[in-house]
Amino acid sequence: MQATYWITLAMCLAPALCFAQKPRRCRSPPVYTGGMTVGTQNEKLWAFGMYAYDGINQRIHFGEMGTYDNKSFTYNALMLYNEEVLYEINHKDKTCVKKALKSDFHPMEVPKGADFVSQVVLGTSSGPGQGLLVNNWWGDMPDKSGNYMFSVTEFGCLPVSALVKTKNFGWMTVSYYNNILGADPNVFIPPPFCKDAKLEVGEKVDFFSIFQ
């Protein structure tokens, strides 16, 4: 009887102990696609679009449309970090701008210097399938220019949102949705009209500079 008591007690406590553990830093799936929205504190920039992420070959492709200073725009960018090249693509005019890209590719993951903030449920945990368990992390930007808050799902480590302090816009918010594992490899290949594009001479750009 005493043995049964302790076994039963251990079974009851195990789930509570598991959920009480502090979430660990994680890395998102190596390849996936999804939608995203971007907004800024000073209300100068608002955009939405689609993106494709390939952490294995260090490639990111996204296309978006939105407004900047009350003027509408469309933007399509292909970042090939292994080649240190960024393509700004205009499918309508069939033009392509080729720029030098900084090679410091950062995988989609919770950064090493991030501190765990909280674990929350988006929606509700009162019913099955009605909520999403999310972990929130906080840290400093690599260049010490500001702070960020990054939210990922507890299961799968998929991005949910990011809040980043920028020099030109103040706080920038990014929301991710409709993530699908895998990606069409063709989205990472520059279109034929980019073949003759010449590399622009100038300072190398990075992921955040394309929003500025």
mmCIF file of C-alpha atoms in Angstrom:
data_model
loop_
_atom_site.group_PDB
_atom_site.id
_atom_site.type_symbol
_atom_site.label_atom_id
_atom_site.label_comp_id
_atom_site.label_asym_id
_atom_site.label_seq_id
_atom_site.Cartn_x
_atom_site.Cartn_y
_atom_site.Cartn_z
ATOM 1 C CA MET A 1 0.000 0.000 0.000
ATOM 2 C CA GLN A 2 2.788 2.403 0.882
ATOM 3 C CA ALA A 3 4.560 1.687 -2.417
ATOM 4 C CA THR A 4 1.327 2.310 -4.320
ATOM 5 C CA TYR A 5 0.944 5.641 -2.526
ATOM 6 C CA TRP A 6 4.388 6.876 -3.571
ATOM 7 C CA ILE A 7 3.975 5.699 -7.163
ATOM 8 C CA THR A 8 0.626 7.468 -7.407
ATOM 9 C CA LEU A 9 2.061 10.625 -5.868
ATOM 10 C CA ALA A 10 4.984 10.607 -8.329
ATOM 11 C CA MET A 11 2.598 10.237 -11.273
ATOM 12 C CA CYS A 12 0.541 13.183 -10.050
ATOM 13 C CA LEU A 13 3.578 15.410 -9.504
ATOM 14 C CA ALA A 14 5.423 14.561 -12.747
ATOM 15 C CA PRO A 15 3.305 16.762 -15.067
ATOM 16 C CA ALA A 16 3.507 19.695 -12.651
ATOM 17 C CA LEU A 17 7.272 19.372 -12.409
ATOM 18 C CA CYS A 18 7.623 19.244 -16.191
ATOM 19 C CA PHE A 19 5.586 22.400 -16.723
ATOM 20 C CA ALA A 20 7.396 24.136 -13.873
ATOM 21 C CA GLN A 21 10.753 23.743 -15.587
ATOM 22 C CA LYS A 22 12.172 26.901 -17.144
ATOM 23 C CA PRO A 23 11.880 26.745 -20.956
ATOM 24 C CA ARG A 24 15.154 26.252 -22.792
ATOM 25 C CA ARG A 25 16.435 28.249 -25.736
ATOM 26 C CA CYS A 26 15.484 26.616 -29.007
ATOM 27 C CA ARG A 27 15.967 26.812 -32.766
ATOM 28 C CA SER A 28 13.158 26.919 -35.332
ATOM 29 C CA PRO A 29 12.765 24.208 -37.999
ATOM 30 C CA PRO A 30 15.471 24.443 -40.687
ATOM 31 C CA VAL A 31 13.122 25.252 -43.588
ATOM 32 C CA TYR A 32 9.651 26.791 -43.540
ATOM 33 C CA THR A 33 7.458 29.495 -45.058
ATOM 34 C CA GLY A 34 4.808 31.798 -43.653
ATOM 35 C CA GLY A 35 3.190 35.204 -43.551
ATOM 36 C CA MET A 36 4.313 38.285 -41.651
ATOM 37 C CA THR A 37 3.220 41.805 -40.764
ATOM 38 C CA VAL A 38 5.528 44.683 -39.829
ATOM 39 C CA GLY A 39 4.617 47.900 -38.033
ATOM 40 C CA THR A 40 6.608 50.688 -36.376
ATOM 41 C CA GLN A 41 6.115 52.872 -33.330
ATOM 42 C CA ASN A 42 6.354 56.148 -35.279
ATOM 43 C CA GLU A 43 3.730 54.830 -37.730
ATOM 44 C CA LYS A 44 5.975 55.537 -40.744
ATOM 45 C CA LEU A 45 6.111 51.931 -41.871
ATOM 46 C CA TRP A 46 3.441 49.260 -42.140
ATOM 47 C CA ALA A 47 3.714 46.190 -44.339
ATOM 48 C CA PHE A 48 2.571 42.603 -44.765
ATOM 49 C CA GLY A 49 3.684 39.768 -46.991
ATOM 50 C CA MET A 50 5.142 36.281 -47.251
ATOM 51 C CA TYR A 51 8.565 34.912 -46.414
ATOM 52 C CA ALA A 52 10.590 31.738 -46.945
ATOM 53 C CA TYR A 53 13.387 30.678 -44.596
ATOM 54 C CA ASP A 54 16.159 28.179 -45.329
ATOM 55 C CA GLY A 55 18.496 27.873 -42.362
ATOM 56 C CA ILE A 56 20.442 24.999 -43.918
ATOM 57 C CA ASN A 57 21.652 26.939 -46.948
ATOM 58 C CA GLN A 58 21.377 30.331 -45.212
ATOM 59 C CA ARG A 59 18.772 31.859 -47.509
ATOM 60 C CA ILE A 60 15.797 34.142 -46.859
ATOM 61 C CA HIS A 61 13.275 35.379 -49.401
ATOM 62 C CA PHE A 62 10.381 37.669 -48.651
ATOM 63 C CA GLY A 63 7.974 39.844 -50.579
ATOM 64 C CA GLU A 64 5.773 42.473 -49.036
ATOM 65 C CA MET A 65 3.589 45.474 -49.710
ATOM 66 C CA GLY A 66 2.662 48.340 -47.440
ATOM 67 C CA THR A 67 3.009 52.049 -46.795
ATOM 68 C CA TYR A 68 5.977 54.219 -45.869
ATOM 69 C CA ASP A 69 5.404 57.902 -45.031
ATOM 70 C CA ASN A 70 1.847 57.470 -46.345
ATOM 71 C CA LYS A 71 3.122 56.219 -49.711
ATOM 72 C CA SER A 72 2.400 52.675 -50.860
ATOM 73 C CA PHE A 73 5.204 50.358 -51.940
ATOM 74 C CA THR A 74 6.016 46.775 -52.873
ATOM 75 C CA TYR A 75 9.293 45.095 -52.042
ATOM 76 C CA ASN A 76 10.795 41.740 -52.917
ATOM 77 C CA ALA A 77 14.161 40.686 -51.518
ATOM 78 C CA LEU A 78 16.265 37.542 -51.812
ATOM 79 C CA MET A 79 19.141 37.219 -49.340
ATOM 80 C CA LEU A 80 21.806 34.619 -50.133
ATOM 81 C CA TYR A 81 24.181 34.723 -47.189
ATOM 82 C CA ASN A 82 26.557 32.052 -48.497
ATOM 83 C CA GLU A 83 27.134 34.229 -51.571
ATOM 84 C CA GLU A 84 26.991 37.487 -49.553
ATOM 85 C CA VAL A 85 24.460 38.878 -52.030
ATOM 86 C CA LEU A 86 21.097 40.606 -51.699
ATOM 87 C CA TYR A 87 18.770 40.852 -54.701
ATOM 88 C CA GLU A 88 16.041 43.501 -54.755
ATOM 89 C CA ILE A 89 13.627 42.163 -57.355
ATOM 90 C CA ASN A 90 10.927 43.984 -59.297
ATOM 91 C CA HIS A 91 8.883 41.375 -61.162
ATOM 92 C CA LYS A 92 6.603 43.968 -62.767
ATOM 93 C CA ASP A 93 9.408 45.924 -64.455
ATOM 94 C CA LYS A 94 11.702 42.867 -64.634
ATOM 95 C CA THR A 95 14.534 44.746 -62.986
ATOM 96 C CA CYS A 96 16.996 43.589 -60.361
ATOM 97 C CA VAL A 97 19.354 45.406 -58.005
ATOM 98 C CA LYS A 98 22.281 43.410 -56.637
ATOM 99 C CA LYS A 99 23.901 44.488 -53.357
ATOM 100 C CA ALA A 100 26.643 43.150 -51.122
ATOM 101 C CA LEU A 101 25.220 41.393 -48.064
ATOM 102 C CA LYS A 102 26.897 40.971 -44.702
ATOM 103 C CA SER A 103 27.679 37.314 -44.148
ATOM 104 C CA ASP A 104 26.635 37.209 -40.486
ATOM 105 C CA PHE A 105 23.631 34.928 -40.934
ATOM 106 C CA HIS A 106 21.624 34.443 -37.758
ATOM 107 C CA PRO A 107 19.495 31.293 -37.571
ATOM 108 C CA MET A 108 15.894 31.742 -36.481
ATOM 109 C CA GLU A 109 16.362 30.831 -32.844
ATOM 110 C CA VAL A 110 16.256 32.199 -29.332
ATOM 111 C CA PRO A 111 19.611 34.039 -29.062
ATOM 112 C CA LYS A 112 22.157 32.838 -26.521
ATOM 113 C CA GLY A 113 22.080 36.102 -24.594
ATOM 114 C CA ALA A 114 18.287 36.154 -24.268
ATOM 115 C CA ASP A 115 16.615 35.968 -20.871
ATOM 116 C CA PHE A 116 13.399 34.071 -20.325
ATOM 117 C CA VAL A 117 10.505 36.401 -19.449
ATOM 118 C CA SER A 118 7.295 34.391 -19.289
ATOM 119 C CA GLN A 119 5.239 31.545 -20.668
ATOM 120 C CA VAL A 120 1.691 32.421 -21.739
ATOM 121 C CA VAL A 121 -1.257 30.897 -23.554
ATOM 122 C CA LEU A 122 -2.604 32.711 -26.610
ATOM 123 C CA GLY A 123 -6.310 32.045 -26.605
ATOM 124 C CA THR A 124 -7.434 29.806 -23.749
ATOM 125 C CA SER A 125 -6.347 26.614 -22.036
ATOM 126 C CA SER A 126 -9.918 25.897 -20.900
ATOM 127 C CA GLY A 127 -10.608 23.645 -23.878
ATOM 128 C CA PRO A 128 -8.522 21.348 -26.110
ATOM 129 C CA GLY A 129 -7.146 23.006 -29.239
ATOM 130 C CA GLN A 130 -8.229 26.484 -28.117
ATOM 131 C CA GLY A 131 -4.866 27.865 -27.043
ATOM 132 C CA LEU A 132 -1.224 28.153 -28.099
ATOM 133 C CA LEU A 133 1.585 27.859 -25.538
ATOM 134 C CA VAL A 134 4.194 30.575 -26.159
ATOM 135 C CA ASN A 135 7.533 31.478 -24.535
ATOM 136 C CA ASN A 136 8.683 35.112 -24.370
ATOM 137 C CA TRP A 137 12.385 36.065 -24.369
ATOM 138 C CA TRP A 138 14.147 39.414 -23.895
ATOM 139 C CA GLY A 139 17.662 40.592 -24.781
ATOM 140 C CA ASP A 140 20.019 43.168 -26.310
ATOM 141 C CA MET A 141 20.632 43.564 -30.028
ATOM 142 C CA PRO A 142 24.038 42.194 -31.170
ATOM 143 C CA ASP A 143 25.287 45.727 -31.921
ATOM 144 C CA LYS A 144 23.916 47.040 -28.598
ATOM 145 C CA SER A 145 21.703 49.492 -30.507
ATOM 146 C CA GLY A 146 18.575 48.487 -28.613
ATOM 147 C CA ASN A 147 16.538 45.659 -27.149
ATOM 148 C CA TYR A 148 14.228 42.978 -28.455
ATOM 149 C CA MET A 149 11.488 40.647 -27.274
ATOM 150 C CA PHE A 150 11.063 37.396 -29.167
ATOM 151 C CA SER A 151 8.123 35.001 -28.783
ATOM 152 C CA VAL A 152 8.176 31.410 -30.010
ATOM 153 C CA THR A 153 5.878 28.425 -29.628
ATOM 154 C CA GLU A 154 6.746 26.017 -26.814
ATOM 155 C CA PHE A 155 6.318 23.074 -29.179
ATOM 156 C CA GLY A 156 8.180 23.434 -32.486
ATOM 157 C CA CYS A 157 9.951 26.717 -31.655
ATOM 158 C CA LEU A 158 8.153 28.547 -34.454
ATOM 159 C CA PRO A 159 8.238 32.369 -34.355
ATOM 160 C CA VAL A 160 5.102 34.141 -33.168
ATOM 161 C CA SER A 161 6.197 37.756 -32.795
ATOM 162 C CA ALA A 162 9.218 40.004 -32.379
ATOM 163 C CA LEU A 163 9.526 43.458 -30.852
ATOM 164 C CA VAL A 164 12.752 45.240 -31.833
ATOM 165 C CA LYS A 165 14.106 48.688 -30.898
ATOM 166 C CA THR A 166 15.421 50.440 -34.035
ATOM 167 C CA LYS A 167 17.201 53.741 -34.590
ATOM 168 C CA ASN A 168 14.911 55.145 -37.286
ATOM 169 C CA PHE A 169 11.489 53.831 -36.317
ATOM 170 C CA GLY A 170 11.526 53.349 -32.553
ATOM 171 C CA TRP A 171 9.940 50.017 -31.663
ATOM 172 C CA MET A 172 9.263 47.724 -34.614
ATOM 173 C CA THR A 173 6.794 44.866 -34.274
ATOM 174 C CA VAL A 174 6.820 41.754 -36.455
ATOM 175 C CA SER A 175 4.070 39.139 -36.326
ATOM 176 C CA TYR A 176 4.381 35.697 -37.921
ATOM 177 C CA TYR A 177 1.491 33.471 -38.953
ATOM 178 C CA ASN A 178 0.418 30.584 -41.236
ATOM 179 C CA ASN A 179 3.789 28.858 -40.911
ATOM 180 C CA ILE A 180 4.240 25.751 -43.058
ATOM 181 C CA LEU A 181 7.184 23.379 -42.757
ATOM 182 C CA GLY A 182 9.240 23.147 -45.954
ATOM 183 C CA ALA A 183 9.609 25.530 -48.891
ATOM 184 C CA ASP A 184 9.660 25.537 -52.684
ATOM 185 C CA PRO A 185 13.406 25.647 -53.537
ATOM 186 C CA ASN A 186 12.653 27.794 -56.592
ATOM 187 C CA VAL A 187 11.864 30.802 -54.399
ATOM 188 C CA PHE A 188 15.552 30.956 -53.496
ATOM 189 C CA ILE A 189 16.722 31.162 -57.124
ATOM 190 C CA PRO A 190 17.068 34.656 -58.659
ATOM 191 C CA PRO A 191 14.815 35.172 -61.708
ATOM 192 C CA PRO A 192 16.481 35.128 -65.171
ATOM 193 C CA PHE A 193 16.479 38.923 -65.502
ATOM 194 C CA CYS A 194 18.781 39.138 -62.459
ATOM 195 C CA LYS A 195 21.532 37.257 -64.304
ATOM 196 C CA ASP A 196 23.189 40.394 -65.707
ATOM 197 C CA ALA A 197 22.723 42.539 -62.594
ATOM 198 C CA LYS A 198 25.994 44.122 -61.499
ATOM 199 C CA LEU A 199 26.994 44.275 -57.868
ATOM 200 C CA GLU A 200 26.554 47.789 -56.528
ATOM 201 C CA VAL A 201 29.609 49.367 -54.954
ATOM 202 C CA GLY A 202 28.982 50.585 -51.424
ATOM 203 C CA GLU A 203 28.569 49.530 -47.827
ATOM 204 C CA LYS A 204 27.286 46.031 -47.230
ATOM 205 C CA VAL A 205 23.678 45.782 -46.076
ATOM 206 C CA ASP A 206 22.163 43.495 -43.458
ATOM 207 C CA PHE A 207 18.676 42.224 -42.628
ATOM 208 C CA PHE A 208 17.657 45.269 -40.567
ATOM 209 C CA SER A 209 19.047 47.905 -42.946
ATOM 210 C CA ILE A 210 16.613 46.899 -45.671
ATOM 211 C CA PHE A 211 13.784 48.278 -43.512
ATOM 212 C CA GLN A 212 15.481 51.653 -43.074
#
